[in-house]
mmCIF file of the C-alpha atoms, coordinates in Angstrom:
data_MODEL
# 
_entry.id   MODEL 
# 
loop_
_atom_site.group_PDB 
_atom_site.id 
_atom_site.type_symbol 
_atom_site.label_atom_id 
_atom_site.label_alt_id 
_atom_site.label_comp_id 
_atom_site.label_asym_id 
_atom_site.label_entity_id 
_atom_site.label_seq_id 
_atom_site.pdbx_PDB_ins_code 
_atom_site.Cartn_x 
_atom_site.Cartn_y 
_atom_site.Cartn_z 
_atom_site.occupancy 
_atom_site.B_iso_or_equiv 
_atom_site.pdbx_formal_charge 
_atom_site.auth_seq_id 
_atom_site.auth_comp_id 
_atom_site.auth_asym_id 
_atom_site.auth_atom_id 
_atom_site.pdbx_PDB_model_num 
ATOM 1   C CA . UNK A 1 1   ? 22.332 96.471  56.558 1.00 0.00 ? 1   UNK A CA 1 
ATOM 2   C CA . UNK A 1 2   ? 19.227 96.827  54.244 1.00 0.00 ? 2   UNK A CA 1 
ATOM 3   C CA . UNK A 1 3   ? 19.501 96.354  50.633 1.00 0.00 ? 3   UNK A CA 1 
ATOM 4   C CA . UNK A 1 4   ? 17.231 97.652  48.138 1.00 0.00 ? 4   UNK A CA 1 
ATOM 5   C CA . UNK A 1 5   ? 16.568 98.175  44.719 1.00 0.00 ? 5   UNK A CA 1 
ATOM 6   C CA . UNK A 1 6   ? 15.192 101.376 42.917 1.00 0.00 ? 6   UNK A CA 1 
ATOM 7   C CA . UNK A 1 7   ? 14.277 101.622 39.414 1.00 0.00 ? 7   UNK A CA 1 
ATOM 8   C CA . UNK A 1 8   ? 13.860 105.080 37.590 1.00 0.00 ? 8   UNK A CA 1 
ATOM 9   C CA . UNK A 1 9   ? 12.422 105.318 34.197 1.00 0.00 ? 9   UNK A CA 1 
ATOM 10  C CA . UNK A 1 10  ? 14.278 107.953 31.214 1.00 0.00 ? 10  UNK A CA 1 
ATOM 11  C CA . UNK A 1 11  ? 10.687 108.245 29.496 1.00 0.00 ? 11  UNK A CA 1 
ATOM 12  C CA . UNK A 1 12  ? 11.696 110.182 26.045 1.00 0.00 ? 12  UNK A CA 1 
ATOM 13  C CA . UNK A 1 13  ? 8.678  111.509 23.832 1.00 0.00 ? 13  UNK A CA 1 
ATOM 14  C CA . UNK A 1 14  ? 11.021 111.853 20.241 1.00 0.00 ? 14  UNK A CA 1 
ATOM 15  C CA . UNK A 1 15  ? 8.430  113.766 18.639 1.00 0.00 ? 15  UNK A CA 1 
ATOM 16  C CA . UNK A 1 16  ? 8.313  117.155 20.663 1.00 0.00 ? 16  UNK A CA 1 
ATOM 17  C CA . UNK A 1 17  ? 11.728 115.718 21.801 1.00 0.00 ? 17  UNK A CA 1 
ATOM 18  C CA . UNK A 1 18  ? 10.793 116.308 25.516 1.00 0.00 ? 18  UNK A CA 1 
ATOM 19  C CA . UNK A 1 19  ? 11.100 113.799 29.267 1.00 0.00 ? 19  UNK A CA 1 
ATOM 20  C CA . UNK A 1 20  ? 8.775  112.930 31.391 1.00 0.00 ? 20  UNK A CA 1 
ATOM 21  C CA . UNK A 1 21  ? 9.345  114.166 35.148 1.00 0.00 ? 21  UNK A CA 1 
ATOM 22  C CA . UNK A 1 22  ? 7.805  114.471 38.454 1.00 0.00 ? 22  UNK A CA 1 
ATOM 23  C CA . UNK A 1 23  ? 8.004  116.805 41.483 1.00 0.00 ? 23  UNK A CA 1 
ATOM 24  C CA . UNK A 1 24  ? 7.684  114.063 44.618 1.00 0.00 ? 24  UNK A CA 1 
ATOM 25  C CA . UNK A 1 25  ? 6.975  114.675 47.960 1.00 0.00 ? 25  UNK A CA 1 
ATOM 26  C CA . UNK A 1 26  ? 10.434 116.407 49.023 1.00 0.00 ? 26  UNK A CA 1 
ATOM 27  C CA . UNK A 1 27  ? 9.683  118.980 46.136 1.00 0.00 ? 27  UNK A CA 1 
ATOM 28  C CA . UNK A 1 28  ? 12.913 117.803 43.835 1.00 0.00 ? 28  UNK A CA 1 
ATOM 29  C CA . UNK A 1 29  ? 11.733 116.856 40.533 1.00 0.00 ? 29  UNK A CA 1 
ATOM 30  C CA . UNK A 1 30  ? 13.128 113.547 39.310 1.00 0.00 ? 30  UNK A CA 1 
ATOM 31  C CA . UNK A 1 31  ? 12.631 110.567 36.563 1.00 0.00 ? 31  UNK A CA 1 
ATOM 32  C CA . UNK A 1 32  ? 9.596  108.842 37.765 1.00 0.00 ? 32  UNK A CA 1 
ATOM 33  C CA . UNK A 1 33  ? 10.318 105.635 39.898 1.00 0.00 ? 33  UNK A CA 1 
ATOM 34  C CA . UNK A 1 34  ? 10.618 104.242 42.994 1.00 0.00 ? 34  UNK A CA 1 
ATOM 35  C CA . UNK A 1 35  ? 11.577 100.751 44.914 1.00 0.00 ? 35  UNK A CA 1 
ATOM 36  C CA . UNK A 1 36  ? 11.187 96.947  43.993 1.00 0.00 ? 36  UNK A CA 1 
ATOM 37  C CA . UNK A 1 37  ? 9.348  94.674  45.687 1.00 0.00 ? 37  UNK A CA 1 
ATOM 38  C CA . UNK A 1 38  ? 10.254 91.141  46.412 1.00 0.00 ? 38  UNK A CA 1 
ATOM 39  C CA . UNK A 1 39  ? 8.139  89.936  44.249 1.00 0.00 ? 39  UNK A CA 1 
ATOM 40  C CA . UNK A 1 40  ? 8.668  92.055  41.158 1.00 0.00 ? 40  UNK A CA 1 
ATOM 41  C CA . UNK A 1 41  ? 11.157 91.991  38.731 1.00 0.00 ? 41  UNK A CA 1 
ATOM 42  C CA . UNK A 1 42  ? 12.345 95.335  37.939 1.00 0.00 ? 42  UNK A CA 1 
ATOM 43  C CA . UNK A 1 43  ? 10.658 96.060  34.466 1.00 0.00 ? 43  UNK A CA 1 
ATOM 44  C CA . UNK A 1 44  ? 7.514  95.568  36.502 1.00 0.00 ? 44  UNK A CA 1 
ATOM 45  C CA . UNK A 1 45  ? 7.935  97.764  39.473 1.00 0.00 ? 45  UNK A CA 1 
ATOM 46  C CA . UNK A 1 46  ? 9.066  100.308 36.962 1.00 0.00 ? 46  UNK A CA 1 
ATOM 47  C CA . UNK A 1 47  ? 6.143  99.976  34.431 1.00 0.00 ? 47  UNK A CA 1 
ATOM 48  C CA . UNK A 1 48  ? 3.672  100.057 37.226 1.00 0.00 ? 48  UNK A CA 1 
ATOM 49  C CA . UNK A 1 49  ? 5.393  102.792 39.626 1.00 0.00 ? 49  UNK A CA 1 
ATOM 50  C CA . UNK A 1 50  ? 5.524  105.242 35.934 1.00 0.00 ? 50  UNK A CA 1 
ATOM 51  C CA . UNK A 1 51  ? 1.447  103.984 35.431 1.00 0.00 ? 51  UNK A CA 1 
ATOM 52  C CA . UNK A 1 52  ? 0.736  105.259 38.997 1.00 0.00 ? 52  UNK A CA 1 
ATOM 53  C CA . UNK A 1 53  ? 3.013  108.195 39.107 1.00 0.00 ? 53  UNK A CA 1 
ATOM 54  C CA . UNK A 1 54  ? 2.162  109.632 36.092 1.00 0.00 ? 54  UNK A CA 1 
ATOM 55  C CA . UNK A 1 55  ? -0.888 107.728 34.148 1.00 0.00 ? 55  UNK A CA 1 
ATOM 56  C CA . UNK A 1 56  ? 1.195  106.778 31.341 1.00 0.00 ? 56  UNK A CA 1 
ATOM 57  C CA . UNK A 1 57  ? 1.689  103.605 30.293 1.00 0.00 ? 57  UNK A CA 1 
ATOM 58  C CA . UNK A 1 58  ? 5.324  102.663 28.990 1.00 0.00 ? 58  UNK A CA 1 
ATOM 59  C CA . UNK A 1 59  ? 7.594  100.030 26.832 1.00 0.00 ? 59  UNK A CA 1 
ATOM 60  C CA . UNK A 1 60  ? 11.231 99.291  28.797 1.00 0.00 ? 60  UNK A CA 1 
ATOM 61  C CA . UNK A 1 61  ? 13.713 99.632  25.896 1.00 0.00 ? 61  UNK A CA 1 
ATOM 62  C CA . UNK A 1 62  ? 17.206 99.265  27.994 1.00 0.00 ? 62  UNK A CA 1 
ATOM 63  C CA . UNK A 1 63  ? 19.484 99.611  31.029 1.00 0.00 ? 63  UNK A CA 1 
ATOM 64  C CA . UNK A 1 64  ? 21.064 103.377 30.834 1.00 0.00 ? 64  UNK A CA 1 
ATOM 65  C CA . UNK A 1 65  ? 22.706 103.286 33.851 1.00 0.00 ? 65  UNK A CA 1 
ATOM 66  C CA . UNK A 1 66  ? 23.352 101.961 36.989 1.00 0.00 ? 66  UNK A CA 1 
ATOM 67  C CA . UNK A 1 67  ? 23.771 103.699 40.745 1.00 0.00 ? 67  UNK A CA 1 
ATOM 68  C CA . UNK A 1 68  ? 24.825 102.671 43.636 1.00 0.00 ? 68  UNK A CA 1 
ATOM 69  C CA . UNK A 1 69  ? 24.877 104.375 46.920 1.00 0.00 ? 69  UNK A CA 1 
ATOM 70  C CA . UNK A 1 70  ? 26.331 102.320 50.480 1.00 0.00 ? 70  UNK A CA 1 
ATOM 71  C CA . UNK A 1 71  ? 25.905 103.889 54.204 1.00 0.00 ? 71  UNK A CA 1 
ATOM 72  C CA . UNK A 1 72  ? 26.271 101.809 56.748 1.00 0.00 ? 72  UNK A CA 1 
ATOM 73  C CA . UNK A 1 73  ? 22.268 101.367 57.486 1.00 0.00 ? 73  UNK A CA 1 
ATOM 74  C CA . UNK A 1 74  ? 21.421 100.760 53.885 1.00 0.00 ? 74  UNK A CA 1 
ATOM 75  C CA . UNK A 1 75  ? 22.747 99.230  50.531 1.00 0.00 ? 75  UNK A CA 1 
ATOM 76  C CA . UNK A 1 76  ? 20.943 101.117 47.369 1.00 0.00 ? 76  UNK A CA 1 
ATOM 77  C CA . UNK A 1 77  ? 21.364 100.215 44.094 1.00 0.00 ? 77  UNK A CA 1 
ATOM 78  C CA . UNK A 1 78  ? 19.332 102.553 41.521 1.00 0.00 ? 78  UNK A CA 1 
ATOM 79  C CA . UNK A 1 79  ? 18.796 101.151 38.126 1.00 0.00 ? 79  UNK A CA 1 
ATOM 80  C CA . UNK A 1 80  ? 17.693 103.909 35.396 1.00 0.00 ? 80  UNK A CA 1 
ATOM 81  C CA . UNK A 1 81  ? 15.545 102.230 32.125 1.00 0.00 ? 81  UNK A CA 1 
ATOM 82  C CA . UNK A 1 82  ? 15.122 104.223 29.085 1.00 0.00 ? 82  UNK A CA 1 
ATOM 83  C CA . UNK A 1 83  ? 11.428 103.631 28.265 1.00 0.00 ? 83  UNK A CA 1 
ATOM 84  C CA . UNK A 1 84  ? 8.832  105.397 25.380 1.00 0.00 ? 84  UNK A CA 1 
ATOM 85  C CA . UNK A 1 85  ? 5.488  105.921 25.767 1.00 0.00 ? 85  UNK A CA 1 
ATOM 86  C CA . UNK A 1 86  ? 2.676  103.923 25.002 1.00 0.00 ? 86  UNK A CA 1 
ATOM 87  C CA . UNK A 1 87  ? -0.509 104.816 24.348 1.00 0.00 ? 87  UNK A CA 1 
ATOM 88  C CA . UNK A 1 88  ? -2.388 108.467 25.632 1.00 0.00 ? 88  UNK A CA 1 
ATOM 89  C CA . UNK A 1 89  ? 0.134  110.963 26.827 1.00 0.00 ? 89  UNK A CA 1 
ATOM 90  C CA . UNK A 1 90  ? -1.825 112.987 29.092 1.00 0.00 ? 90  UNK A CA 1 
ATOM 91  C CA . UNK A 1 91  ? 0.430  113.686 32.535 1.00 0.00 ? 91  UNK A CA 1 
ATOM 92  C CA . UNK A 1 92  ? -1.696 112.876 35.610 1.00 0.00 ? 92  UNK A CA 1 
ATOM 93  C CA . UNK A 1 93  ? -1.323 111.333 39.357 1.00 0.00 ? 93  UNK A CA 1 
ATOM 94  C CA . UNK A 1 94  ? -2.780 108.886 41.815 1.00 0.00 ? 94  UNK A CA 1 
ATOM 95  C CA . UNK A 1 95  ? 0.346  108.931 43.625 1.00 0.00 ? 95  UNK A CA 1 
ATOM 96  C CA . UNK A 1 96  ? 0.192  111.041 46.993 1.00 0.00 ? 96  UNK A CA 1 
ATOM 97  C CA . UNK A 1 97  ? 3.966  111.569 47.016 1.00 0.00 ? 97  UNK A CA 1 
ATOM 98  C CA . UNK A 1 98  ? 3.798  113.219 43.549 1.00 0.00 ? 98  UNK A CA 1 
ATOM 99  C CA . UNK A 1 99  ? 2.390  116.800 43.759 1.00 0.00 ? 99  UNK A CA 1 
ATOM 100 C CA . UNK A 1 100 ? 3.199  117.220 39.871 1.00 0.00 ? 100 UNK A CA 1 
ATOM 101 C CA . UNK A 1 101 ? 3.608  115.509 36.655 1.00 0.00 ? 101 UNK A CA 1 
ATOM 102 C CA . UNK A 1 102 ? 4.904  117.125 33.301 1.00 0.00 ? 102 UNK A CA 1 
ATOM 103 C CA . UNK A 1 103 ? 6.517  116.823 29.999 1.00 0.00 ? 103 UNK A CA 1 
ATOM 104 C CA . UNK A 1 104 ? 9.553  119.358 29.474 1.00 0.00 ? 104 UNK A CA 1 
ATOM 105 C CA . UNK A 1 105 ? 11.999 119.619 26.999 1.00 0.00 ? 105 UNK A CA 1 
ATOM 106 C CA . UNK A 1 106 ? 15.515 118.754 27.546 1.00 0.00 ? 106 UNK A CA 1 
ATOM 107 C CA . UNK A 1 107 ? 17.180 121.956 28.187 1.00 0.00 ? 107 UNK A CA 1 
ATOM 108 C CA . UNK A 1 108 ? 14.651 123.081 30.785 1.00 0.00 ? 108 UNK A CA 1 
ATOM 109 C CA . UNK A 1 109 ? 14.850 119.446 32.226 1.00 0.00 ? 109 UNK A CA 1 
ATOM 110 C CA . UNK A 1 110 ? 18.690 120.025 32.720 1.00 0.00 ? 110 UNK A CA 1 
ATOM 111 C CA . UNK A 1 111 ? 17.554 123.051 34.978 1.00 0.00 ? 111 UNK A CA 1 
ATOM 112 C CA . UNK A 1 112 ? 15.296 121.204 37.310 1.00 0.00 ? 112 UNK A CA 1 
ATOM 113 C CA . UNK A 1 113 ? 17.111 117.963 38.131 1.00 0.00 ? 113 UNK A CA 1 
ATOM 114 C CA . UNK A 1 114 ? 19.304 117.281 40.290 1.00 0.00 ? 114 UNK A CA 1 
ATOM 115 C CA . UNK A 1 115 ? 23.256 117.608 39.915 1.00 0.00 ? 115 UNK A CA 1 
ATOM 116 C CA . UNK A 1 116 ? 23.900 113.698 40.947 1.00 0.00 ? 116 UNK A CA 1 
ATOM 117 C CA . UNK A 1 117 ? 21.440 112.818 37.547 1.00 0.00 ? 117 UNK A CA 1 
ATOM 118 C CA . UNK A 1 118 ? 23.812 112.309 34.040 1.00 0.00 ? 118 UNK A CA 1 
ATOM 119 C CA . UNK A 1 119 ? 23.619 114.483 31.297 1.00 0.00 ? 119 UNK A CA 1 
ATOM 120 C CA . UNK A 1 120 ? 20.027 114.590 29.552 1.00 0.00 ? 120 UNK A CA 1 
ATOM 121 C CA . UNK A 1 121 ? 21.860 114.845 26.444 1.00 0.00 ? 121 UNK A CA 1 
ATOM 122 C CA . UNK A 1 122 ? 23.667 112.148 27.336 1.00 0.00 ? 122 UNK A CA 1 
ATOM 123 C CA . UNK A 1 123 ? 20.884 109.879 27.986 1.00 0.00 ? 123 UNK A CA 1 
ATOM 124 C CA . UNK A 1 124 ? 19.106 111.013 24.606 1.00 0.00 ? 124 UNK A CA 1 
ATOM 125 C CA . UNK A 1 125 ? 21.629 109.821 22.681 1.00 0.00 ? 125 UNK A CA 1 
ATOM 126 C CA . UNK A 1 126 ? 22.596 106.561 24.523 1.00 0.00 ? 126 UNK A CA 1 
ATOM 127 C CA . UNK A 1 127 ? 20.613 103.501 23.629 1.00 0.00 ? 127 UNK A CA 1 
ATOM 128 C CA . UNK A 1 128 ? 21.682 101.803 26.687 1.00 0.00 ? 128 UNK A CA 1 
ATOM 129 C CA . UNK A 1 129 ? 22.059 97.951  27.165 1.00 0.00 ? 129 UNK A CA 1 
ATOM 130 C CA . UNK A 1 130 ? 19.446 95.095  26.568 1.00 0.00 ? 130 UNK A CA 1 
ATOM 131 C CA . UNK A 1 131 ? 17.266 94.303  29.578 1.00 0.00 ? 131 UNK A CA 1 
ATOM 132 C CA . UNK A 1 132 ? 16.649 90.390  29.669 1.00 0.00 ? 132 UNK A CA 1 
ATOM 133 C CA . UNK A 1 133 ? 14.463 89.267  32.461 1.00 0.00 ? 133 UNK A CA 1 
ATOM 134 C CA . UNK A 1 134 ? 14.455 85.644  33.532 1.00 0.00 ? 134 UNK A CA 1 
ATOM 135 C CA . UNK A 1 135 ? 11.838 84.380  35.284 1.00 0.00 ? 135 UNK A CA 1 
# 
């Protein structure tokens, strides 16, 4: 069985209170994200998946949640970061599996994700858990 690990990043802009979110290759939009490599630790697949995805560069604040989906050809577990933006905000991609990159407030955001993703209010108001990476 193959095991993996996924990290997806809950990027909140507090001002215009609105989530960053892509449209990937399947034509779902979702958080932006994607899978770990061996020789990554999670906060830095996820901060340099987000960079490539979307051009914006981001601080990992905590752990919101945890996923984890078994079949019997794969093990996934999906690990979902609330992060902030750093720096210039301006949406673009390098990424040839993301067709589209935007900002959207929350109630529109509810709209366009999928069902299986928690509640966007939800995730607003959680601060999650620390993140502590030792390596």
């Amino acid at each position: 069985m193959k095991r993996s690990i996924h990290v997806q990043a809950f990027v909140y802009n507090e001002k215009k209170d609105e989530i960053l979110i892509v449209r990937n290759r399947n034509l779902a939009w979702a958080f932006p994200g994607g899978h770990v490599e061996a020789n990554q630790t999670m906060e830095e697949a996820l901060a340099s998946i987000v960079k490539e995805q979307t051009n914006i560069d981001i601080e990992i604040e905590s752990i919101l949640h945890c996923k984890e989906r078994r079949a019997t050809w794969e093990h996934v577990c999906t690990f979902v970061f609330r992060a902030k933006p750093v720096g210039e905000m301006i949406a673009t991609s390098s990424d040839d599996n993301i067709f589209r990159v935007k900002w959207i407030p929350i109630p529109l955001a509810d709209d366009l994700l999928p069902i299986d993703q928690l509640s966007l209010n939800e995730l607003v108001r959680s601060e999650g858990v620390l993140y502590e990476n030792y390596t």
